[in-house]
Coordinates of C-alpha atoms in Angstrom, one line a residue:
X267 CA 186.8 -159.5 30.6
X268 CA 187.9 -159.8 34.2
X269 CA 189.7 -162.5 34.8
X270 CA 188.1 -165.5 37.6
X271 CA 189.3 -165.5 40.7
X272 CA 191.1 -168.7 41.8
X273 CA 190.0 -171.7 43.7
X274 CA 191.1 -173.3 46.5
X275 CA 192.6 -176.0 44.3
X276 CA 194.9 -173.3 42.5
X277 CA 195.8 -171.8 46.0
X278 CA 196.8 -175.4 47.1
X279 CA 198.4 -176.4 44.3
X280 CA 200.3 -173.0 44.4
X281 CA 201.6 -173.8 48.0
X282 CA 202.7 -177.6 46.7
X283 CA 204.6 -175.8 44.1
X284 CA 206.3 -173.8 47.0
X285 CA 206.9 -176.8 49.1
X286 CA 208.7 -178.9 46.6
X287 CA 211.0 -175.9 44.7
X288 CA 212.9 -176.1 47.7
X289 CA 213.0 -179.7 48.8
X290 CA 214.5 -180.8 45.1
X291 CA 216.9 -177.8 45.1
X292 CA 218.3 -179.2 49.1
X293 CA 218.1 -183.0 48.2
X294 CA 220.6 -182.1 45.2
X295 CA 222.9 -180.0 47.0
X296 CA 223.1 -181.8 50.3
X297 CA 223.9 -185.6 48.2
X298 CA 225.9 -183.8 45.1
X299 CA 229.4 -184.4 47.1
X300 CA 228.2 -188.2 47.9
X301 CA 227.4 -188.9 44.1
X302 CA 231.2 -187.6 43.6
X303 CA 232.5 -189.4 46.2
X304 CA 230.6 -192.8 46.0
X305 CA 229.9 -193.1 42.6
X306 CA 233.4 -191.1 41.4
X307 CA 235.0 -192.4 43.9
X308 CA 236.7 -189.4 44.3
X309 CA 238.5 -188.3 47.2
X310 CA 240.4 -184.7 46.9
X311 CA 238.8 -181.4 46.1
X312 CA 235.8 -182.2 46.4
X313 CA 234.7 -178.9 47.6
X314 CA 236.3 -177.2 44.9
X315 CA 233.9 -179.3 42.9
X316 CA 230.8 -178.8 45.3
X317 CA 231.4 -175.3 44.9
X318 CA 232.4 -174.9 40.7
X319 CA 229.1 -177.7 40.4
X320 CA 226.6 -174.7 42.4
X321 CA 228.3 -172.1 41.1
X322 CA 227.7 -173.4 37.3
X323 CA 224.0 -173.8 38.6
X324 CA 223.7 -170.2 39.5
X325 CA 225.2 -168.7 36.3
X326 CA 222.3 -170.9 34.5
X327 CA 220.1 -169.7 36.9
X328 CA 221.1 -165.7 36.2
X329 CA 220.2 -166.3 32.3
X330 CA 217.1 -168.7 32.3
X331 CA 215.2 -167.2 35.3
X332 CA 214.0 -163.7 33.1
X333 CA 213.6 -166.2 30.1
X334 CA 211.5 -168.2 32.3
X335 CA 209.5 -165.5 33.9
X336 CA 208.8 -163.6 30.9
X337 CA 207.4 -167.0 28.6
X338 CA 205.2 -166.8 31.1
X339 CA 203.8 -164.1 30.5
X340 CA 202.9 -164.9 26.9
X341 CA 202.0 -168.6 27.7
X342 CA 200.9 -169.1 30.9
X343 CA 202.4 -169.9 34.1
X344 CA 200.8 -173.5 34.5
X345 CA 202.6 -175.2 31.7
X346 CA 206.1 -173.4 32.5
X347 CA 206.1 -174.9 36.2
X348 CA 204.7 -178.0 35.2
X349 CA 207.7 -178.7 32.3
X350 CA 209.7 -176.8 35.0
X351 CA 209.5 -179.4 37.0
X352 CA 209.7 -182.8 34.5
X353 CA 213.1 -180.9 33.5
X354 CA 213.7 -181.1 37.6
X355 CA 212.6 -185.1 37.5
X356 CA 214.9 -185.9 34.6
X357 CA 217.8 -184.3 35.9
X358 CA 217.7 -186.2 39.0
X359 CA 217.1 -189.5 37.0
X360 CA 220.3 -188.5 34.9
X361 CA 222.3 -187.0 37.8
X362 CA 223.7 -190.2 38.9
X363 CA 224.9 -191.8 36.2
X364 CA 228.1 -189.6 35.2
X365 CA 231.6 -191.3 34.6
X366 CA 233.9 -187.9 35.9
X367 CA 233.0 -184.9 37.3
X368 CA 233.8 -183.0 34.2
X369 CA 232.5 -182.7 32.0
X370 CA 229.7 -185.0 32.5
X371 CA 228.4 -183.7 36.4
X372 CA 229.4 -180.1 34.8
X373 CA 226.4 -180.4 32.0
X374 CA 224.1 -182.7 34.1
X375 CA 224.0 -179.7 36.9
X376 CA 223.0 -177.6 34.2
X377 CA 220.0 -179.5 33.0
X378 CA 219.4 -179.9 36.6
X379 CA 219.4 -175.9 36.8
X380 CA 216.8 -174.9 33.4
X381 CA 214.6 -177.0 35.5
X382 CA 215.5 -175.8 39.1
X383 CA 215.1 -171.8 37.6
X384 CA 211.8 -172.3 36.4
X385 CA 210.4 -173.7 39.2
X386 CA 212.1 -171.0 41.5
X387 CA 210.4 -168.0 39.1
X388 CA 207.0 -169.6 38.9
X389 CA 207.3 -169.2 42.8
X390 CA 207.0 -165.5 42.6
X391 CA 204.8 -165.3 38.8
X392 CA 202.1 -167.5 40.8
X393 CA 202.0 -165.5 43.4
X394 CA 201.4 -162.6 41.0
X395 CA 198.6 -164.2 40.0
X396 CA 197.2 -166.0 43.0
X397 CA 197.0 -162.6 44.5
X398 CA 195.9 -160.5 41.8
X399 CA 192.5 -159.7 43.2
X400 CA 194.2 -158.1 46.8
X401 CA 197.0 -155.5 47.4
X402 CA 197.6 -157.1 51.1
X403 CA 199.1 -160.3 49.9
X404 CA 201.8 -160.5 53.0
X405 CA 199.4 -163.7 54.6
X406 CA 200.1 -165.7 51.7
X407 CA 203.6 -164.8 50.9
X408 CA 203.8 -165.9 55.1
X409 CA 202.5 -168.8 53.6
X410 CA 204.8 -169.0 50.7
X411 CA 207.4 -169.1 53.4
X412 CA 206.2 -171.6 55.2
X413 CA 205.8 -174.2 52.8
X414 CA 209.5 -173.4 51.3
X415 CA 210.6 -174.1 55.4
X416 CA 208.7 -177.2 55.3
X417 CA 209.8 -178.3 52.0
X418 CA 213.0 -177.9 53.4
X419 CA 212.4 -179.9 56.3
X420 CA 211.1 -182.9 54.2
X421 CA 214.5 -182.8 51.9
X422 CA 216.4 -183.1 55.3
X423 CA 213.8 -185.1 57.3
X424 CA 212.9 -187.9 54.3
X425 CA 214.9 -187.1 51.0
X426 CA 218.0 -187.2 52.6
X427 CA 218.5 -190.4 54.5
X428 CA 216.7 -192.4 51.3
X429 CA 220.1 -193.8 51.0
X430 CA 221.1 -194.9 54.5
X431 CA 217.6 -196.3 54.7
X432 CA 217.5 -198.6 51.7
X433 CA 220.7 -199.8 51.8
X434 CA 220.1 -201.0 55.9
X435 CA 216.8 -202.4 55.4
X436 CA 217.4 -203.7 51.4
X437 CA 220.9 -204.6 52.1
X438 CA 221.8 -202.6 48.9
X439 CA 225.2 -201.7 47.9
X440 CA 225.9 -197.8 48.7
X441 CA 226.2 -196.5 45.0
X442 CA 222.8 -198.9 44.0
X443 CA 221.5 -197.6 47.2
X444 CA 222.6 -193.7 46.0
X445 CA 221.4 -194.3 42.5
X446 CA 217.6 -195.6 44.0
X447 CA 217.3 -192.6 45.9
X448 CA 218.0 -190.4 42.7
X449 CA 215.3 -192.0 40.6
X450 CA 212.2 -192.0 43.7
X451 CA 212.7 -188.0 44.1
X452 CA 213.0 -187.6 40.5
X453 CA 210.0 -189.7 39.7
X454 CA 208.3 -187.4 42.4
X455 CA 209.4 -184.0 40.6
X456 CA 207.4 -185.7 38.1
X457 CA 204.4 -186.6 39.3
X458 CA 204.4 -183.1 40.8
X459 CA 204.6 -181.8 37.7
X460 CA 201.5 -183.5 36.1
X461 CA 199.6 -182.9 39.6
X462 CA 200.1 -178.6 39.2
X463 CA 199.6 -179.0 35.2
X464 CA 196.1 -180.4 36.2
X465 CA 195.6 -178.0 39.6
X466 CA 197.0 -174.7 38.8
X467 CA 194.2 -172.0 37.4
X468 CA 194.8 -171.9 33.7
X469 CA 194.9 -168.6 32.3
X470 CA 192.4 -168.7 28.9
X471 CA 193.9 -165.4 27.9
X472 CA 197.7 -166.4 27.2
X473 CA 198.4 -169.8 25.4
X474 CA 201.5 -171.3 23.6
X475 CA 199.3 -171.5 20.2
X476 CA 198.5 -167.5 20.5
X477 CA 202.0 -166.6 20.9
X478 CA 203.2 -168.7 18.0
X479 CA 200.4 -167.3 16.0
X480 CA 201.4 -164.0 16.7
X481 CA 200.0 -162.3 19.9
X482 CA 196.8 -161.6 18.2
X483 CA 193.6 -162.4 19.3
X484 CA 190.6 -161.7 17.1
X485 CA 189.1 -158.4 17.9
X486 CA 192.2 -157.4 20.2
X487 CA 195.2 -155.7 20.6
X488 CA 198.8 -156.9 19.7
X489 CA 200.3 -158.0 22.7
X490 CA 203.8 -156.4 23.7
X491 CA 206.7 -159.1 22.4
X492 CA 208.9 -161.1 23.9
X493 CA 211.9 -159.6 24.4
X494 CA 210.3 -155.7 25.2
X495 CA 208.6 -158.0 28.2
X496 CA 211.6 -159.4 29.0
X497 CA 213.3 -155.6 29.2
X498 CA 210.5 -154.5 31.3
X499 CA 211.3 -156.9 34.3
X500 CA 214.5 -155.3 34.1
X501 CA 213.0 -151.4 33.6
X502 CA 210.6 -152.4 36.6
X503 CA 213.1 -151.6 39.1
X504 CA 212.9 -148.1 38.1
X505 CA 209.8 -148.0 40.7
X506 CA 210.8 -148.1 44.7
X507 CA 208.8 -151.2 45.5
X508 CA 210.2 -153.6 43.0
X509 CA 213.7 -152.0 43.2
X510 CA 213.5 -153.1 47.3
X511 CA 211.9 -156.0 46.5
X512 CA 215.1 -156.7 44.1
X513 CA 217.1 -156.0 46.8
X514 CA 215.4 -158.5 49.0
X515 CA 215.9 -161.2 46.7
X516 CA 219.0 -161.1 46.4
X517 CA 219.3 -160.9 50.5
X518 CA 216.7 -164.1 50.7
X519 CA 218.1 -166.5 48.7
X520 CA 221.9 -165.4 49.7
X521 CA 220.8 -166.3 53.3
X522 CA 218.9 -169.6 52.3
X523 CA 222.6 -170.8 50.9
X524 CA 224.1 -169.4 54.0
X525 CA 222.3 -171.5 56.3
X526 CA 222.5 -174.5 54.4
X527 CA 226.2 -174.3 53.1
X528 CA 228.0 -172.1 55.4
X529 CA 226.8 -172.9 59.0
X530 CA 228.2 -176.6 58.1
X531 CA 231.3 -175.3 56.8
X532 CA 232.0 -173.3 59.9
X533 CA 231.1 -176.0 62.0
X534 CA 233.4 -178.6 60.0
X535 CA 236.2 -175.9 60.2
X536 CA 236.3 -175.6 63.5
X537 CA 236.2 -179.2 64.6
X538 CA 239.2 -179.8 62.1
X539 CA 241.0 -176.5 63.2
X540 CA 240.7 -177.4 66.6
X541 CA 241.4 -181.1 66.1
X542 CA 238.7 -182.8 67.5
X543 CA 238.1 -183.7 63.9
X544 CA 241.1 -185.3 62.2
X545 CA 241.2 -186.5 58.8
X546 CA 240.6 -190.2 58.0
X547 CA 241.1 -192.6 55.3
X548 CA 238.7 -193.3 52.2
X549 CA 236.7 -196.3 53.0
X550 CA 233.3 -196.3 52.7
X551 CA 233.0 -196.7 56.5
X552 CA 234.9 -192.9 57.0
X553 CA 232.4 -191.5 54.3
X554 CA 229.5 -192.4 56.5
X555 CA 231.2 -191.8 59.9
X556 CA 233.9 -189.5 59.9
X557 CA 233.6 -187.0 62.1
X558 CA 229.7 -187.5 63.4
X559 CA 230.0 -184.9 66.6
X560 CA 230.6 -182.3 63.7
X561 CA 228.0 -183.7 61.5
X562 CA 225.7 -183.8 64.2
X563 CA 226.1 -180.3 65.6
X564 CA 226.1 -178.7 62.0
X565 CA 222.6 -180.7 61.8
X566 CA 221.4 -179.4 65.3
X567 CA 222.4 -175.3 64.0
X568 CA 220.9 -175.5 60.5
X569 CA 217.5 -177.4 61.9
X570 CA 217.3 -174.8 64.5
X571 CA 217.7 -172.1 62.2
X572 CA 215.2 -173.3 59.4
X573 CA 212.5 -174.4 61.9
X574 CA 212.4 -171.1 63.5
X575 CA 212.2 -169.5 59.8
X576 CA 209.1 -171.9 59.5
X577 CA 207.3 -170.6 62.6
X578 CA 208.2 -166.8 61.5
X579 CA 207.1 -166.9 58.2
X580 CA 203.2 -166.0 58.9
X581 CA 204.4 -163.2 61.6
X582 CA 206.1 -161.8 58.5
X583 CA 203.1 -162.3 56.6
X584 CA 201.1 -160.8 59.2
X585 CA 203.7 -157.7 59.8
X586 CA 203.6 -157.0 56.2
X587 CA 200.1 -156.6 56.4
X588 CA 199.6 -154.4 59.1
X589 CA 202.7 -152.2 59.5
X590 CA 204.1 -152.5 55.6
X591 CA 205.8 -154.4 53.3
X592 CA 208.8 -151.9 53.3
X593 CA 208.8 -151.3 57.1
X594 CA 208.6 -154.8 57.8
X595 CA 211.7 -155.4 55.2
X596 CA 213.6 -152.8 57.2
X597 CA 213.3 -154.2 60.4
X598 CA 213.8 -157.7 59.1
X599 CA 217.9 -156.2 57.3
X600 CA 218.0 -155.2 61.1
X601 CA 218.0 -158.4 62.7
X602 CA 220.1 -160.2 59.8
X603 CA 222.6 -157.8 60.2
X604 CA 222.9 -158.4 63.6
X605 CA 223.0 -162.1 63.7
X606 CA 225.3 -162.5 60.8
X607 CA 227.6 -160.8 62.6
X608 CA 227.5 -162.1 65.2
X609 CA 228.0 -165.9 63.7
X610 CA 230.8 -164.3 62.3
X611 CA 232.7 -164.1 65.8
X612 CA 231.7 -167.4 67.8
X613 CA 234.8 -168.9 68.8
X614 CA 233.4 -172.4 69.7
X615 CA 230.1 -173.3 67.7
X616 CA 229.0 -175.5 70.5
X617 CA 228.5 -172.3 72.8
X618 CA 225.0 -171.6 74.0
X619 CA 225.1 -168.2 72.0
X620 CA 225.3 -170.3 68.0
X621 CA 222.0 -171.0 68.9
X622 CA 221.1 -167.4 69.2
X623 CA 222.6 -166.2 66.2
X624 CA 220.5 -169.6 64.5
X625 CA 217.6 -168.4 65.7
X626 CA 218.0 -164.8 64.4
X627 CA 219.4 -166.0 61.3
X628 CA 216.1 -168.0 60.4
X629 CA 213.6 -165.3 61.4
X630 CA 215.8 -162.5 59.4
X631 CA 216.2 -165.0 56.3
X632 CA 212.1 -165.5 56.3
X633 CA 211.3 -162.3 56.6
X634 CA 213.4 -161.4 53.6
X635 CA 211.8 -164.1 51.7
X636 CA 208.1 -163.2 53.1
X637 CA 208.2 -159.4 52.8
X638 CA 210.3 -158.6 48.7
X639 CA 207.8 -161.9 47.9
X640 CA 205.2 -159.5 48.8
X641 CA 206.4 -156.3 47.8
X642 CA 207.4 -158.0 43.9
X643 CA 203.5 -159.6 43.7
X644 CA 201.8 -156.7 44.8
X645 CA 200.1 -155.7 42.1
X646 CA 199.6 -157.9 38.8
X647 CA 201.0 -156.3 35.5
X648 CA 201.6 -157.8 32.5
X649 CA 205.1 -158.4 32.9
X650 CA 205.0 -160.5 36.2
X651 CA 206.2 -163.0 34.8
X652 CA 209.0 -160.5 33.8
X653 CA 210.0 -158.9 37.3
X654 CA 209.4 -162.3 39.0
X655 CA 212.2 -164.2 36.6
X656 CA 214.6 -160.8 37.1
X657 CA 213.5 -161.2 41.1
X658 CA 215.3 -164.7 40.4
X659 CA 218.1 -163.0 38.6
X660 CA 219.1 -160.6 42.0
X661 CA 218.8 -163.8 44.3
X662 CA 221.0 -166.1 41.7
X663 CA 223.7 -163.0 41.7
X664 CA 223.9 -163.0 45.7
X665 CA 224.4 -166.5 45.7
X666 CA 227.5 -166.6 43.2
X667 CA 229.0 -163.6 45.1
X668 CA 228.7 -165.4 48.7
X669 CA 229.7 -168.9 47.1
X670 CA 232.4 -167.6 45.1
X671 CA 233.7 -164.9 47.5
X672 CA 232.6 -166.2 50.5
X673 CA 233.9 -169.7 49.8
X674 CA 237.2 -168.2 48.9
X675 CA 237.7 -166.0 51.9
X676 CA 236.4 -168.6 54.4
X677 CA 240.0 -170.6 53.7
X678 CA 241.6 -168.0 55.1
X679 CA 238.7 -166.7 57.8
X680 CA 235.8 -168.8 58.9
X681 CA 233.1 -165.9 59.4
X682 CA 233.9 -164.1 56.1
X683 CA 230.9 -165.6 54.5
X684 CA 228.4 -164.1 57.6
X685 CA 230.4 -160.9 57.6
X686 CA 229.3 -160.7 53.5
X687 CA 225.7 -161.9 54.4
X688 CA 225.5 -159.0 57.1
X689 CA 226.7 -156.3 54.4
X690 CA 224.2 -157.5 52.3
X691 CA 221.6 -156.8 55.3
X692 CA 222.8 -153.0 55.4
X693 CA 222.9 -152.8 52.2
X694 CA 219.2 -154.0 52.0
X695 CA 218.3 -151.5 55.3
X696 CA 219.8 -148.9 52.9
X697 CA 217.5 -149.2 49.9
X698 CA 214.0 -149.7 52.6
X699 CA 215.0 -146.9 54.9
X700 CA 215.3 -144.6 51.2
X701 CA 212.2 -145.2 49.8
X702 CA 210.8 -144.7 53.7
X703 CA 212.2 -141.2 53.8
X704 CA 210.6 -140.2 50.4
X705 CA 207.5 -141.1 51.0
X706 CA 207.5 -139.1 54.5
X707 CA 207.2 -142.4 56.7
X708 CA 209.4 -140.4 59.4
X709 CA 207.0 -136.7 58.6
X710 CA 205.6 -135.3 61.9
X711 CA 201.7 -136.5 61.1
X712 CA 202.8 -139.8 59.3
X713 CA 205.2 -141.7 61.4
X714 CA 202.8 -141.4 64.5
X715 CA 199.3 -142.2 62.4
X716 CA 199.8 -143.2 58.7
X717 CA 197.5 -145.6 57.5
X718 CA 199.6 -148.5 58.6
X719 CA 199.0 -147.3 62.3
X720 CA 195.5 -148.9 63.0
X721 CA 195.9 -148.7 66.6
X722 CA 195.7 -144.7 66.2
X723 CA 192.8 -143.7 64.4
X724 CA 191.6 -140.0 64.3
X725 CA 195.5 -138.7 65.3
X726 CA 195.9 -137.2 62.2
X727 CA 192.7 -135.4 62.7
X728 CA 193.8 -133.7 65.8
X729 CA 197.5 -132.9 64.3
X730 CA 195.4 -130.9 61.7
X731 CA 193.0 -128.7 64.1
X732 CA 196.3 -127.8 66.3
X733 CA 197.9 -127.0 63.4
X734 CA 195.0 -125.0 61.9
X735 CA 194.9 -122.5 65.3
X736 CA 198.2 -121.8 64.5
X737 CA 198.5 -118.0 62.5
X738 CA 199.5 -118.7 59.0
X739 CA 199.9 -122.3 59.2
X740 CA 198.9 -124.1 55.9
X741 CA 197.5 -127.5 55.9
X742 CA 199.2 -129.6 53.1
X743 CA 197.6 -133.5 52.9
X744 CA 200.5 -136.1 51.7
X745 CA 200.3 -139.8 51.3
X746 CA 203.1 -141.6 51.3
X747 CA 201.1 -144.7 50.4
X748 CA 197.9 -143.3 48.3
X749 CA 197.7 -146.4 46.2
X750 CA 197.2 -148.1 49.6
X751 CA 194.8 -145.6 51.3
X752 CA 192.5 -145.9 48.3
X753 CA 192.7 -149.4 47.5
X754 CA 191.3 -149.8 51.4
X755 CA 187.6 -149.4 51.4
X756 CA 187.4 -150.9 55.3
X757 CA 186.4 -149.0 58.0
X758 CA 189.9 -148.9 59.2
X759 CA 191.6 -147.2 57.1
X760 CA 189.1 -144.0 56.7
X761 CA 190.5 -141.0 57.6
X762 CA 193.8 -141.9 57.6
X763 CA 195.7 -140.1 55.2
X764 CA 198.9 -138.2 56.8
X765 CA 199.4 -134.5 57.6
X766 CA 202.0 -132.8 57.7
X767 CA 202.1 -128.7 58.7
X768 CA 204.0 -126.3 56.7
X769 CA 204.3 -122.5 57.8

C-alpha cells in the first residue's frame, strides 16, 4: 500500500526541526568557553579545551550518526528526532553544572552530542521522506537551508545574549545568570521535541514493537536487519549521486564550523598580532569587555556571511531544480574555492574586501548544504535513514580534520584553516565535474540542450536532422539523466533526450 503523502503540518514541523538543529548546536558552542571560564573559573587554555570539548563531539558524532540514521529506518523517523531532541534538552540542563573540565565537561559534551547527531541525521532521513512523492526536491532542501540560516540567526540574535540580559535587568550574578540561560533553551529543545513527536507524519509501516518482534509483519516479507541497513548507507556511495552528495557533506558542514569558529579566530588573531588587542587580567569585567572592537568585527563578518547564506539558500533550491543537482554542486565548489582563498590572504580583516570573501563564503556554504541535501534525498529507499546518518558521518569527518588540523596550523598561520576549506572545495569540484563527464554533460548534443536546458527546446531535434544528411553518420540517443527524463511527464521536458553523432 502506497504510503500518504504528508500534510502541511509534517512539512512544517519538518522545517521547525531544521530551524532548531542548528540553533542548539551554535548556542552550545558559542557559550561552552564562558561555562569554563565563569563557572570553572578557568583562565589558561581554554582554547585547547574549546577545541578537545568539539572535537570529542564530533568523534561521537562519526559513530552515532549511521546508528541514528539507520534505527530509523526500522522505527520511524518521528520518535528518533523527537528523543533526539529531549537528549538535546537534557544535556543543556546538565551542561552547566560540572566541577572541572575533565572529566566532567568531557562526558557532559558527549551526552550533549548522541542528542545533537540525531537531530542532525533526521535533517536529511525527513527530507527523504518529506520528499518521497517528487525527484525535484531542490525548493525544499532551499528551504531546508533557510531555516538552518535562520535557526542560526536566532542562537546569535536571542540565545546568545540570554545571559547579559538577565543578569542586567534581574540583577543576577553572572554564573546564576549563565546557569538560567542553560535551563530556558534546554527546556525549549524539549518542548520541541514533544511538538515534532505530535506533528511529524508517522510512518504505520515501521514501529519500535515490529522491530523488537522481529521485522515481521503478518502476511509480509522479513525486513532487511539492522546492521545489513546500516552497511548499505555505507555501500550507497557506490552510486555517483550519493557518492557527490557524500562529498558535499563533508564540504557543508566543514564550512558551517568555518564561519562560525574560524572567521572569529582570525579576526581575534589579528587584533592581538597586531596589538590593538592586548591581553588583560581575569575579572569578570575583561571577560565581558576585553577586546570589544575585535568582538564586534568578528560579529559584523560571521552575520554577514550567514545572512547572505539565508537569502541564497532558495536560489540553490531553485538552481538545483532547473539546471541540476550535480551542476549546481559544481558551480557552488567554484565559488568556495575562490573565497576561501581568498580569506586566506586578507592582511587586515577590517578591509572592505573581508566582506567580499563573507559574502561568497555564505552563498558557497549554502549551496553545499542545499544541493548534496538534495542529491542524498532524491529518491526514497529503504535505507534513508542509512545514507542520511553516513551523510552525517562525511560532514562530522570534515569537521575533526579542519578543527584538529586547522586549529593546529592556524598557531603558526592564520589562513591555514581557509586554505584547508578551499582544498576541500576542489576536491568536491573534482568528484561533480566526474560524474558530469560520464554522463556526457559536456557531449556535443547534451551540453547545449539536455533536459536541464528548458530555455532550448527542439535543439536536439535539429542536431539529429544535420547529423542524419551527413553520409554514414549513425544516430546514437544517450541520456545522461534517464531517470530524470522519464520521471518528467511535463510538457517541458518532451523531447528532450540528448544526441550525440557518431560516424
Amino acid at each position: 500500500m502506497a504510503a500518504s503523502p504528508p500534510t502541511r503540518l509534517n512539512v512544517v514541523a519538518y522545517l521547525t526541526s531544521c530551524f532548531f538543529s542548528i540553533a542548539f548546536l551554535v548556542f552550545l558552542n558559542a557559550t561552552q568557553s564562558f561555562v569554563i571560564t565563569v563557572l570553572l573559573h578557568v583562565q589558561t587554555n581554554i582554547g585547547d579545551y574549546v577545541g578537545t570539548l568539539g572535537f570529542v563531539d564530533e568523534l561521537v558524532s562519526v559513530v552515532m550518526c549511521p546508528l541514528w540514521g539507520t534505527l530509523s529506518d526500522k522505527i520511524g523517523t518521528r520518535p528518533v528526532c523527537a528523543v533526539a531532541y529531549v537528549l538535546v534538552g537534557a544535556a543543556l540542563v546538565a551542561f552547566v553544572h560540572p566541577k572541572e573540565v575533565y572529566p566532567d565537561l568531557f562526558f557532559l559534551r558527549c551526552f550533549f552530542a548522541l542528542g545533537g547527531s540525531g537531530t542532525a541525521s533526521m535533517v536529511t532521513a525527513l527530507l527523504a521522506d518529506i520528499s518521497a512523492s517528487r525527484q525535484r526536491n531542490g525548493k525544499l532542501a532551499g528551504a531546508v537551508g533557510l531555516c538552518t540560516g535562520l535557526g542560526a540567526v536566532l542562537a546569535v540574535t536571542v540565545f546568545l545574549p540570554l545571559p547579559s540580559r538577565l543578569e542586567s535587568h534581574y540583577n543576577m550574578a553572572p554564573d546564576t545568570a549563565l546557569r538560567r540561560s542553560f535551563y530556558l533553551v534546554g527546556s525549549i529543545a524539549v518542548v520541541v521535541g514533544a511538538g515534532l513527536f505530535l506533528s511529524l507524519k508517522r510512518d504505520d509501516s515501521r514501529s519500535l514493537r515490529d522491530w523488537l518482534s522481529g521485522d515481521r509483519a503478518p502476511d509480509a516479507e522479513p525486513k532487511t536487519p539492522y546492521f545489513e541497513l546500516l552497511l548499505k548507507g555505507f555501500t550507497a556511495a557506490a552510486e555517483p549521486d550519493i557518492f557527490v552528495a557524500y562529498a558535499g557533506g563533508l564540504v557543508a558542514r566543514a564550512a558551517s564550523v568555518a564561519v562560525s569558529l574560524f572567521i572569529p579566530l582570525f579576526v581575534n588573531q589579528w587584533f592581538y598580532a597586531t596589538g590593538i588587542c592586548t591581553v588583560g587580567g581575569v575579572g569578570d569585567d575583561d571577560v565581558k569587555h576585553s577586546c570589544r572592537d575585535a568582538y564586534v568585527r568578528s560579529a559584523i563578518l560571521t552575520g554577514v556571511s550567514e545572512t547572505c547564506a539565508i537569502i541564497a539558500a532558495p536560489l540553490w533550491g531553485l538552481a538545483c531544480d532547473r539546471a541540476g543537482k550535480i551542476p549546481s554542486l559544481s558551480v557552488s565548489a567554484v565559488i568556495g574555492a575562490i573565497a576561501f582563498f581568498g580569506f586566506s590572504s586578507l592582511t587586515d580583516p577590517r578591509a572592505g574586501i573581508a566582506f567580499v570573501w563573507a559574502i561568497l563564503i555564505g552563498i558557497a556554504q549554502i549551496g553545499a548544504i542545499v544541493c548534496s541535501l538534495a542529491l542524498c534525498t532524491e529518491k526514497r529507499t529503504e535505507y534513508s535513514g542509512s545514507i542520511a546518518g553516513v551523510y552525517s558521518v562525511t560532514g562530522a569527518a570534515g569537521i575533526l580534520i579542519l578543527t584538529k588540523v586547522g586549529g593546529w596550523a592556524s598557531d603558526h598561520w592564520r589562513g591555514a584553516p581557509f586554505v584547508i576549506m578551499a582544498l576541500f572545495n576542489l576536491i568536491m569540484l573534482g568528484c561533480a565535474l566526474r560524474v558530469i563527464r560520464d554522463r556526457g554533460y559536456f557531449s556535443e548534443g547534451f551540453f547545449l540542450s539536455g533536459p536541464r536546458s528548458r530555455w532550448l527546446t527542439g535543439v536536439d531535434s535539429l542536431a539529429a536532422r544535420v547529423a542524419d544528411n551527413v553520409e554514414g553518420t549513425q544516430i546514437e540517443v544517450v541520456a545522461p539523466y534517464a531517470d530524470d527524463v522519464a520521471d518528467d511527464h511535463d510538457e517541458e521536458s518532451r523531447g528532450l533526450v540528448p544526441v550525440s553523432t557518431r560516424v
